[in-house]
Short mmCIF file of C-alpha atoms in Angstrom, two decimals:
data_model
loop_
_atom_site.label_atom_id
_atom_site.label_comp_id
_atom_site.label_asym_id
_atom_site.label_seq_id
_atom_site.Cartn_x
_atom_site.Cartn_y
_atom_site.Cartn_z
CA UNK A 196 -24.49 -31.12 -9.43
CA UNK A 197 -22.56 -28.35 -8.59
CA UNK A 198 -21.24 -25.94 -10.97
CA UNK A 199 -17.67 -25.50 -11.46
CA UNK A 200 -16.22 -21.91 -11.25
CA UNK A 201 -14.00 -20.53 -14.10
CA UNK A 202 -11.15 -18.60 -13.83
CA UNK A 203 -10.09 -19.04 -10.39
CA UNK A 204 -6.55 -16.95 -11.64
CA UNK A 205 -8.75 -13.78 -12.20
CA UNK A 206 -9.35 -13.59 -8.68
CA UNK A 207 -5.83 -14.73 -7.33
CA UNK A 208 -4.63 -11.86 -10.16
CA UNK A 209 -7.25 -9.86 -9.06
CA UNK A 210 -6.13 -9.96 -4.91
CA UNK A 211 -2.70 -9.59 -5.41
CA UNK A 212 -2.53 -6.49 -7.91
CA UNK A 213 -4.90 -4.51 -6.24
CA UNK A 214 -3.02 -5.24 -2.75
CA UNK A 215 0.40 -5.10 -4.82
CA UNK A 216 -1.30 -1.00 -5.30
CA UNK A 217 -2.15 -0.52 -2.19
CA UNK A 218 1.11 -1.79 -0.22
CA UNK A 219 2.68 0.64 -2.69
CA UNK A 220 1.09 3.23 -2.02
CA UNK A 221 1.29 2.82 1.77
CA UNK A 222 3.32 4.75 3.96
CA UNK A 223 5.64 2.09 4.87
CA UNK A 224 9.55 1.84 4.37
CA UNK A 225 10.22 1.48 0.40
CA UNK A 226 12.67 -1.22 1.48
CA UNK A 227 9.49 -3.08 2.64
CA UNK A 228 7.21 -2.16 0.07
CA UNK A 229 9.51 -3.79 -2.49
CA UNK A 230 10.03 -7.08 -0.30
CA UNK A 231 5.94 -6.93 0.09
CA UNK A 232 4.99 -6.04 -3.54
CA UNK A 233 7.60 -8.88 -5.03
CA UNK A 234 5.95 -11.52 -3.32
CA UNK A 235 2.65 -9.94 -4.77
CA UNK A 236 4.39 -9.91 -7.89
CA UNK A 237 4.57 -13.86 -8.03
CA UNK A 238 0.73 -14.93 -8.17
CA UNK A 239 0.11 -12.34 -11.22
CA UNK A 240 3.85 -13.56 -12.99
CA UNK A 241 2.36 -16.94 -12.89
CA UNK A 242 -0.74 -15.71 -14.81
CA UNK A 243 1.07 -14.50 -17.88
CA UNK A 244 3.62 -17.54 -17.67
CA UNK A 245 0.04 -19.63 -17.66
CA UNK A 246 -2.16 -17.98 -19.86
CA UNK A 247 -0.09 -15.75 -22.16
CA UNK A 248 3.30 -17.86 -22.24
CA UNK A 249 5.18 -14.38 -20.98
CA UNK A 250 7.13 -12.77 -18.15
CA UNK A 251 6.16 -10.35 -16.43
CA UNK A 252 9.34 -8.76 -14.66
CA UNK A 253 9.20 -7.28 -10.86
CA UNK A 254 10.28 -3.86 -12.35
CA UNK A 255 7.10 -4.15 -15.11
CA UNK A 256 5.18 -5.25 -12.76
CA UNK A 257 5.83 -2.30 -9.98
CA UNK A 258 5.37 0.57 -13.34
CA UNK A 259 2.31 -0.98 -14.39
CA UNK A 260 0.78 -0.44 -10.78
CA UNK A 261 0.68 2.91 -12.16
CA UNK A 262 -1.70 2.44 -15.03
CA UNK A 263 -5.12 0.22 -15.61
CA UNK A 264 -5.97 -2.89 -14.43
CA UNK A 265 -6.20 -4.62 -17.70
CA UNK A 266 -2.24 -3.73 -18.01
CA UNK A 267 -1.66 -6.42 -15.14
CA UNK A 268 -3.84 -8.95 -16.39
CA UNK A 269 -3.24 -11.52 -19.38
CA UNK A 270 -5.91 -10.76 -22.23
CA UNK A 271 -7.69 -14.02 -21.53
CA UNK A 272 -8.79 -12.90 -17.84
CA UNK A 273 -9.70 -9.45 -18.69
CA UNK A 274 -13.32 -7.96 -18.20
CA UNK A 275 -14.45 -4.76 -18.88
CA UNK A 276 -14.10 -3.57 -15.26
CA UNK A 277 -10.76 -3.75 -15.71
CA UNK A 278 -10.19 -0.45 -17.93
CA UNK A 279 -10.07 1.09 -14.61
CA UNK A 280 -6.88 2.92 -12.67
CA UNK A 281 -5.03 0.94 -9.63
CA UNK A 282 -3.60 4.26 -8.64
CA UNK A 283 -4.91 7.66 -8.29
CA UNK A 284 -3.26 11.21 -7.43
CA UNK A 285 -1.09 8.59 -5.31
CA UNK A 286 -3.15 6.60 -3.64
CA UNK A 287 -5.53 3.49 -4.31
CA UNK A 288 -8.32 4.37 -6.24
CA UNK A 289 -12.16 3.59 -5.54
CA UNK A 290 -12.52 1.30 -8.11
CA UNK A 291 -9.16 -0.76 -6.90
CA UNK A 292 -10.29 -0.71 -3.49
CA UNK A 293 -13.59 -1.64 -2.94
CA UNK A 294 -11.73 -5.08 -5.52
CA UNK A 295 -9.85 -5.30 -2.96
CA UNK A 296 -12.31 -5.60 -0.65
CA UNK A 297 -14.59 -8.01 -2.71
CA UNK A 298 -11.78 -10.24 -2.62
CA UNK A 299 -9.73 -9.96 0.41
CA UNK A 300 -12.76 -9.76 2.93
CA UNK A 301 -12.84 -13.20 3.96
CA UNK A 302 -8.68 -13.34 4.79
CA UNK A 303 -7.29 -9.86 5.31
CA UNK A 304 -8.26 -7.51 8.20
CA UNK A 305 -8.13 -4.05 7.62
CA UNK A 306 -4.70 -3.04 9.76
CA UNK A 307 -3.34 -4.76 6.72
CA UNK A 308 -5.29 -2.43 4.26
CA UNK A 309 -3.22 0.94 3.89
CA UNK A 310 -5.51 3.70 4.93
CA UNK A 311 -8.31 1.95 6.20
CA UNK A 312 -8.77 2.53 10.11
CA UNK A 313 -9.96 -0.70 11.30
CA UNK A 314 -7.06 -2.29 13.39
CA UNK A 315 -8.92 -5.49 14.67
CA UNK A 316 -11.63 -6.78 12.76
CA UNK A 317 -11.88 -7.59 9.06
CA UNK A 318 -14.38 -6.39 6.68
CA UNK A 319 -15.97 -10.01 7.00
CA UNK A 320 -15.88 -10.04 10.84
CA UNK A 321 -17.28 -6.59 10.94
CA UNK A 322 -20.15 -7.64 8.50
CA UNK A 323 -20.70 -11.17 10.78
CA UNK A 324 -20.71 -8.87 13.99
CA UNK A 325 -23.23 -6.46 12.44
CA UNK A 326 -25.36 -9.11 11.40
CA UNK A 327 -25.45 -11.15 14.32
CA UNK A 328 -26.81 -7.49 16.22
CA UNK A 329 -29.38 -7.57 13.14
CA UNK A 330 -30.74 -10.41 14.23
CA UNK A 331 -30.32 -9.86 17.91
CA UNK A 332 -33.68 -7.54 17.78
CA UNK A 333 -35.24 -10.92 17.69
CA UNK A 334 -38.57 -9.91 14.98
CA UNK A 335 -38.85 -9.34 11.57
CA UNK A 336 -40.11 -5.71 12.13
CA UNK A 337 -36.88 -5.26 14.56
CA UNK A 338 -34.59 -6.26 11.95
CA UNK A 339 -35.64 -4.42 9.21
CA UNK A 340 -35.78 -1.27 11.39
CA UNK A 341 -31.92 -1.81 12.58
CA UNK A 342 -31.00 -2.51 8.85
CA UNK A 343 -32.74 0.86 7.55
CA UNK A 344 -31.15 2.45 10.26
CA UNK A 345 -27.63 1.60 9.46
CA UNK A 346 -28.35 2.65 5.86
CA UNK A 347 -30.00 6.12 6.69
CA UNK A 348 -27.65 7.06 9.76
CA UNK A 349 -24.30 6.77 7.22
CA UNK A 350 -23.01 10.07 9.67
CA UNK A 351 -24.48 12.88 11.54
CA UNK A 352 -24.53 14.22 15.13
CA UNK A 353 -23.60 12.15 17.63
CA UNK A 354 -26.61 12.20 20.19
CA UNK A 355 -28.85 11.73 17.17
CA UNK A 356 -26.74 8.65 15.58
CA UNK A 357 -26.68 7.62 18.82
CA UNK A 358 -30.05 7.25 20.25
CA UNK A 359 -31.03 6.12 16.40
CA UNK A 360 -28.66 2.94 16.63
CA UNK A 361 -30.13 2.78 20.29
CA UNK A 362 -33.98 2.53 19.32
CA UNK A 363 -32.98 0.21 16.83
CA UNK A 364 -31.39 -2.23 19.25
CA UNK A 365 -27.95 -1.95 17.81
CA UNK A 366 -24.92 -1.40 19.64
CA UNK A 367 -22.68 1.89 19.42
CA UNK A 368 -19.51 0.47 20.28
CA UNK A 369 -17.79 -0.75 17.07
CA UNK A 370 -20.78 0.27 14.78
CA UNK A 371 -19.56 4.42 14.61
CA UNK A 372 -16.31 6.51 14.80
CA UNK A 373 -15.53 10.17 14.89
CA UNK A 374 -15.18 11.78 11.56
CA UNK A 375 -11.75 10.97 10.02
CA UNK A 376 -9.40 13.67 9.07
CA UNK A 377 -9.23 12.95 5.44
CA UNK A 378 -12.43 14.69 5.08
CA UNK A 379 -11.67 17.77 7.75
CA UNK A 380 -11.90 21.14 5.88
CA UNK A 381 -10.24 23.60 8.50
CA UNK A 382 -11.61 27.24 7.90
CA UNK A 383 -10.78 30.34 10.04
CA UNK A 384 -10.05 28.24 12.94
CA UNK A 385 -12.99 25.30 12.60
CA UNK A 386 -12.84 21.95 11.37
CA UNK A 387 -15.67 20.85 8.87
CA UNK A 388 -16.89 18.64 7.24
CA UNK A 389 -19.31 17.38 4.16
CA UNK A 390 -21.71 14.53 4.05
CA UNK A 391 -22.37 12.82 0.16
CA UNK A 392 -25.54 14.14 -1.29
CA UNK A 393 -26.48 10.02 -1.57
CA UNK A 394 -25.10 8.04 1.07
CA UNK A 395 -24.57 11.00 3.55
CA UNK A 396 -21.00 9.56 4.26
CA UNK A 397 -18.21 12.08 4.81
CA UNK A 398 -17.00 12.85 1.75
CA UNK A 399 -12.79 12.97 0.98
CA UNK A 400 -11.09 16.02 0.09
CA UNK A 401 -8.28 16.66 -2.15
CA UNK A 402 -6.93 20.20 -3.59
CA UNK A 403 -10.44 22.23 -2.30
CA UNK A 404 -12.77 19.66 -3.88
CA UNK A 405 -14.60 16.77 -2.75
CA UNK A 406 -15.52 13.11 -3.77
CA UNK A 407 -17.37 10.57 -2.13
CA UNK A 408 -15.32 7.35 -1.42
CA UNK A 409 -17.52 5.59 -3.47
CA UNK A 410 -16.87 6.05 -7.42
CA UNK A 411 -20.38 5.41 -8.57
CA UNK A 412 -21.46 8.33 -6.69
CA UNK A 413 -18.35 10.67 -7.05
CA UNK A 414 -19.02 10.01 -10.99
CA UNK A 415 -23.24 10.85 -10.60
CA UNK A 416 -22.48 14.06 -8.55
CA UNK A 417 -18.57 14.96 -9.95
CA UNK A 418 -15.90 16.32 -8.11
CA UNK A 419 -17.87 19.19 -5.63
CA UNK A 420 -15.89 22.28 -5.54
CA UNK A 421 -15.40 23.84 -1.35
CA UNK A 422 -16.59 27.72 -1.19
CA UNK A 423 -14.68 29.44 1.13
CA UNK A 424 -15.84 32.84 2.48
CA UNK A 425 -14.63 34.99 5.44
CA UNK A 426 -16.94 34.97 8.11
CA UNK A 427 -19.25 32.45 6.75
CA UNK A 428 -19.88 28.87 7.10
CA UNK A 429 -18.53 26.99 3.93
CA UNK A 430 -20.07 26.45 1.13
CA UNK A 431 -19.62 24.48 -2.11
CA UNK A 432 -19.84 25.49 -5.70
CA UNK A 433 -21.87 24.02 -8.95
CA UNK A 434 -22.24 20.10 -8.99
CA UNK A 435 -24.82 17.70 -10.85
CA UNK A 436 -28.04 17.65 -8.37
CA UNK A 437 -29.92 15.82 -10.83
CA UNK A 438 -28.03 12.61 -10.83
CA UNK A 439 -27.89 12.36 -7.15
CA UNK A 440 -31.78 12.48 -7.53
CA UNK A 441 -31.70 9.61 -9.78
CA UNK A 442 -30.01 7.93 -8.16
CA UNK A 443 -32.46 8.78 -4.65
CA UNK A 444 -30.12 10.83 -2.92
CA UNK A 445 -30.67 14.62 -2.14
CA UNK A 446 -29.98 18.20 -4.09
CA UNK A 447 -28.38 19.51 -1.20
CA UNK A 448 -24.80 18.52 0.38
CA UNK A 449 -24.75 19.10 4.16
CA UNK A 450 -21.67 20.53 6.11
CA UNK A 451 -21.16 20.43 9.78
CA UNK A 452 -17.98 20.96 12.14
CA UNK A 453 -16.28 18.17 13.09
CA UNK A 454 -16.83 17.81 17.17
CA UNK A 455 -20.04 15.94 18.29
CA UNK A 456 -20.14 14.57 15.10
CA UNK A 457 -19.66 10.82 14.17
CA UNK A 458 -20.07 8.13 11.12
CA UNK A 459 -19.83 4.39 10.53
CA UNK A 460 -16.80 2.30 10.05
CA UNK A 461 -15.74 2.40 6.34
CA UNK A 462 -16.73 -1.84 6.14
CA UNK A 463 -20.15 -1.14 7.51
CA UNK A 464 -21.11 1.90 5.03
CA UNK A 465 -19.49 0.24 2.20
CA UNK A 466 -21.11 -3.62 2.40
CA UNK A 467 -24.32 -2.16 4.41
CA UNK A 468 -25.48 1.47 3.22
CA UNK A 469 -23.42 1.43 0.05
CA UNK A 470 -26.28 -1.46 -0.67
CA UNK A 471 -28.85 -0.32 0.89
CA UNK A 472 -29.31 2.39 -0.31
CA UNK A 473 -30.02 0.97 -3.93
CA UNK A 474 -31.95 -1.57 -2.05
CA UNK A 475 -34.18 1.59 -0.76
CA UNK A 476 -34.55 3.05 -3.76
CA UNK A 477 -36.16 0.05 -5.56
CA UNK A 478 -38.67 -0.14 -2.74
CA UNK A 479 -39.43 3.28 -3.26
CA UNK A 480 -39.43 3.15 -6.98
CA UNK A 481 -41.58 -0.13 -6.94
CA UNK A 482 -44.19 1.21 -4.10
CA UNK A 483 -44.71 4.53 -6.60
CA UNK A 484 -46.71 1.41 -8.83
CA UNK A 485 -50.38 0.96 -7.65
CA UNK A 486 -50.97 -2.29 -6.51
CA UNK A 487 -47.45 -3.19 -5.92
CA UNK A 488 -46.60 -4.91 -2.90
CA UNK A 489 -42.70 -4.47 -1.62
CA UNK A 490 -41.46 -6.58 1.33
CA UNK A 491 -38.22 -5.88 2.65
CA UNK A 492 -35.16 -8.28 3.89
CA UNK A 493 -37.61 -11.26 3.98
CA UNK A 494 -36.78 -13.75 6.78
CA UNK A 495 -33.97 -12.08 8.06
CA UNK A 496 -32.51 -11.24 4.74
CA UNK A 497 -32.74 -14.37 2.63
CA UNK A 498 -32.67 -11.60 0.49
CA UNK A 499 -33.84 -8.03 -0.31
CA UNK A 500 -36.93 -7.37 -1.51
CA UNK A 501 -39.87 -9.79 -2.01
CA UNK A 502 -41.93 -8.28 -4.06
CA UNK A 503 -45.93 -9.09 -5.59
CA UNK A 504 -48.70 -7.20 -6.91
CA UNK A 505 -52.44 -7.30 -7.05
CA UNK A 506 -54.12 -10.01 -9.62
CA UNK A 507 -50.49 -11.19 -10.11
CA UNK A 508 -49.86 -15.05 -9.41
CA UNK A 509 -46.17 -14.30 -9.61
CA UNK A 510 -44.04 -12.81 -7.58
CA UNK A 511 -40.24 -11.73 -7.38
CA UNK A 512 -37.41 -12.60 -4.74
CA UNK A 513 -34.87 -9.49 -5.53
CA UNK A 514 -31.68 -9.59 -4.50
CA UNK A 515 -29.71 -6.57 -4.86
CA UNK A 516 -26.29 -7.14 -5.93
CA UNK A 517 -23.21 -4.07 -6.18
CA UNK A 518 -19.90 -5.67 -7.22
CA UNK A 519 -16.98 -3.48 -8.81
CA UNK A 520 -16.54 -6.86 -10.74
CA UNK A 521 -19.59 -8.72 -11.98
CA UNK A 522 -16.95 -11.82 -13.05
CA UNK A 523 -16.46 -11.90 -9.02
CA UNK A 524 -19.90 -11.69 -8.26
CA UNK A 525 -21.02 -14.96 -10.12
CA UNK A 526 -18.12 -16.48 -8.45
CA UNK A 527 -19.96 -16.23 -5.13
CA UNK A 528 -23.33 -16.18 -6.92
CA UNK A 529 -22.43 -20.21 -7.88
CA UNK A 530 -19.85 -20.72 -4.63
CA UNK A 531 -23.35 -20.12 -2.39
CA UNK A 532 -25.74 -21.39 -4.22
CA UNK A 533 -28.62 -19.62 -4.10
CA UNK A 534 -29.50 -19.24 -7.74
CA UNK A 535 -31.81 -22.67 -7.15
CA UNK A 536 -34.72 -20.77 -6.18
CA UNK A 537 -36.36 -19.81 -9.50
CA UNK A 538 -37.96 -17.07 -8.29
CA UNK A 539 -34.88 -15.66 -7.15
CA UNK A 540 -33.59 -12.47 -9.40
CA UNK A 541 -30.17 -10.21 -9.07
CA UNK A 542 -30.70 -6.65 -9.61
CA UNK A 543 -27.69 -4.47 -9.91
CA UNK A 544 -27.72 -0.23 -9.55
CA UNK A 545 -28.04 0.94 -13.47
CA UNK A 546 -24.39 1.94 -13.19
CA UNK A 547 -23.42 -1.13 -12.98
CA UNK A 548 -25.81 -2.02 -16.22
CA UNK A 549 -22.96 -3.07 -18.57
CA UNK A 550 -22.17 -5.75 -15.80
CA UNK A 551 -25.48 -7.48 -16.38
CA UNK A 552 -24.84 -9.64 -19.95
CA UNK A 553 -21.33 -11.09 -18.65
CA UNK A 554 -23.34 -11.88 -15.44
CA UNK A 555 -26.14 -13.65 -17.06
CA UNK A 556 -23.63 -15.20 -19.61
CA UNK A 557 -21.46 -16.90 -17.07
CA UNK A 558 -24.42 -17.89 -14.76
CA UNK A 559 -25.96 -19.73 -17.88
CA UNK A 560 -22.45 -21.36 -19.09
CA UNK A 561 -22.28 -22.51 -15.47
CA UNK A 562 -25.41 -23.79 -14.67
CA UNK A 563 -26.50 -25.12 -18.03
CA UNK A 564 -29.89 -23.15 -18.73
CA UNK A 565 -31.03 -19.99 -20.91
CA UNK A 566 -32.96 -18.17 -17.48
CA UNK A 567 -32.32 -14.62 -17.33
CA UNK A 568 -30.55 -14.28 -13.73
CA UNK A 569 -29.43 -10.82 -13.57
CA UNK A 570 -30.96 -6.94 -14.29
CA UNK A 571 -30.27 -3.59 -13.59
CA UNK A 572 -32.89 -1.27 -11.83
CA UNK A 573 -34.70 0.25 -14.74
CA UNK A 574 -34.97 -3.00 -16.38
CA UNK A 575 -36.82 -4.16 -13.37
CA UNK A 576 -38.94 -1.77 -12.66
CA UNK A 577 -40.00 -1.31 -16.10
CA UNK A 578 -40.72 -5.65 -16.25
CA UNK A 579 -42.97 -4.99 -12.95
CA UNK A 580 -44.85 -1.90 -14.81
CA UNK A 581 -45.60 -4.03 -17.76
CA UNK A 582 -46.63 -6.95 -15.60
CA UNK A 583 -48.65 -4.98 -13.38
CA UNK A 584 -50.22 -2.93 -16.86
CA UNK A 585 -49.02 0.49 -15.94
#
């Protein structure tokens, strides 16, 4: 029987607070924004009138944009994802958007996303497009060549993006775009620009320092300071190298001007090398064990990693999982279900590792066993070590 899903108000809270943030922070008319954000305002009103027996007035409602997520959100719904900012230095923060994403993929197409610069596909259609190219290389071998290609080509030079996506059998139309100006540095009469020490996406700046758009790796690296110098090539100052190696990235940050160089669409490096690149360094991680087998994207991506070792009878079916909100993630964990398959286990990056007891807590309320369906990375690797007797 299928399991029902708790909380469906979370995630109707959940859409319309985050896109409540974002239409606010958009550069539309404030005569609009206010007609837009009110009729936001109505699916999270309803969640206090249901679950706290309170009102939550339109002028509350626009302030607390302005302050955490937990703020918007009756105390029964909250998780602890939610201590996190809608609104940052004026603009949707990392956190708040890539929620906004989780749950507004499937409806909403980008043009309706403030600052994104997709104007006809959604992040969904994007994803389906990609895919469909995945599997257009018609092997196993193809496949998993396109897909490492998308997640190690996050930016670069043109020609060499180009005839990468090319070898791989993927399109460039649709798949790359020229380097946006939110992360142009202009110095004596250039245009630059730097790529994230993990993902190698062009990173944002703001106020002469720079952040990748992703939060889990702006936090492992912190905000990297631009060097300017006359007559030299810029530079950038003290940052942690160390956590970007933990986390399998590099101890360098590359810069490189603007012209002939080009990166992904924002939906394909966030749902495709945002991944992957955990995905790659669990491979890599796992393969550094002797007599550990690691397959990747089995059968066109049933999932991630298969993965088996010498005089072992078991084996492990990883899927890697990175949700902002691990309450959101076992809602599509149990909507697709694919937790049947006992050998099947959900590994999440370690900083998401507070995420993994609410995920294995709501899997088990929902689906009526005591199985352990969720890890982190380091609590993976270190069950395969043991297994295998390292």
């Amino acid at each position: 029987m299928k399991a029902q899903v708790k909380h469906p108000d979370r995630d109707a809270a959940i859409t319309a607070l985050t896109h409540a943030a974002n239409v606010w922070t958009s550069d539309e008319p404030i005569g609009l924004r206010w007609r837009r954000v009110a009729g936001l305002h109505a699916t999270v009103a309803l969640a206090h009138l249901v679950h706290a027996g309170v009102a939550l007035p339109l002028v509350d409602f626009v302030d607390a944009l302005h302050g955490p997520i937990a703020r918007l959100l009756p105390a029964s719904l909250r998780e602890e994802c939610d201590e996190a900012l809608l609104i940052e230095e004026g603009t949707l923060s990392a956190t708040a958007a890539d929620l906004l994403m989780e749950h507004l993929a499937p409806s909403l197409s980008p043009s309706d996303i403030a600052g994104w610069s997709l104007a006809a596909l959604s992040a969904e259609k994007v994803q389906g497009w990609l895919y469909g190219h995945l599997l257009s290389t018609g092997t196993q071998d193809g496949y998993c060549r396109a897909r490492e290609t998308v997640i190690k080509y996050a930016s670069g030079k043109t020609h060499v993006v180009v005839d990468a996506v090319k070898d791989a059998g993927l399109p460039r139309e649709g798949l790359f775009e020229a380097i946006p100006a939110w992360a142009w540095v202009s110095h004596e009469g250039e245009r630059y620009w730097y790529g994230c020490p993990i993902c190698r996406y062009p990173m944002r700046v703001q106020v002469n320092k720079l952040a990748c758009m992703y939060l889990p790796h702006e936090k492992a690296t912190g905000r990297i300071p631009v060097r300017l110098a006359r007559g030299r090539i810029p530079g950038v100052g003290n940052w942690n190298q160390q956590r970007s190696l933990a986390l399998g990235g590099s101890n360098e940050v590359t810069v490189a001007t603007v012209d002939r160089h080009a990166c992904l669409v924002r939906p394909v490096w966030r749902y495709s090398t945002i991944p992957g690149c955990e995905e790659l360094r669990l491979r890599d991680l796992l393969q550094a064990l002797e007599g550990v087998d690691v397959q990747m994207w089995p059968h066109t991506d049933r999932y991630d990693l298969h993965v088996s070792a010498d005089g072992l009878r078991r084996s492990w079916h990883i899927d890697v999982k990175d949700y902002a909100d691990p309450a959101r993630l076992a809602t599509e964990l149990l909507r697709r279900n694919v937790l049947n398959d006992p050998k099947l286990l959900i590994v999440v990056p370690d900083y998401r590792a507070r995420h993994v007891r609410l995920l294995n807590e709501r899997l088990r309320r929902e689906l009526g066993n005591g199985r352990k369906y969720a890890m982190h990375t380091s609590e993976f690797v270190a069950q395969v070590r043991k297994a295998v007797g390292v």
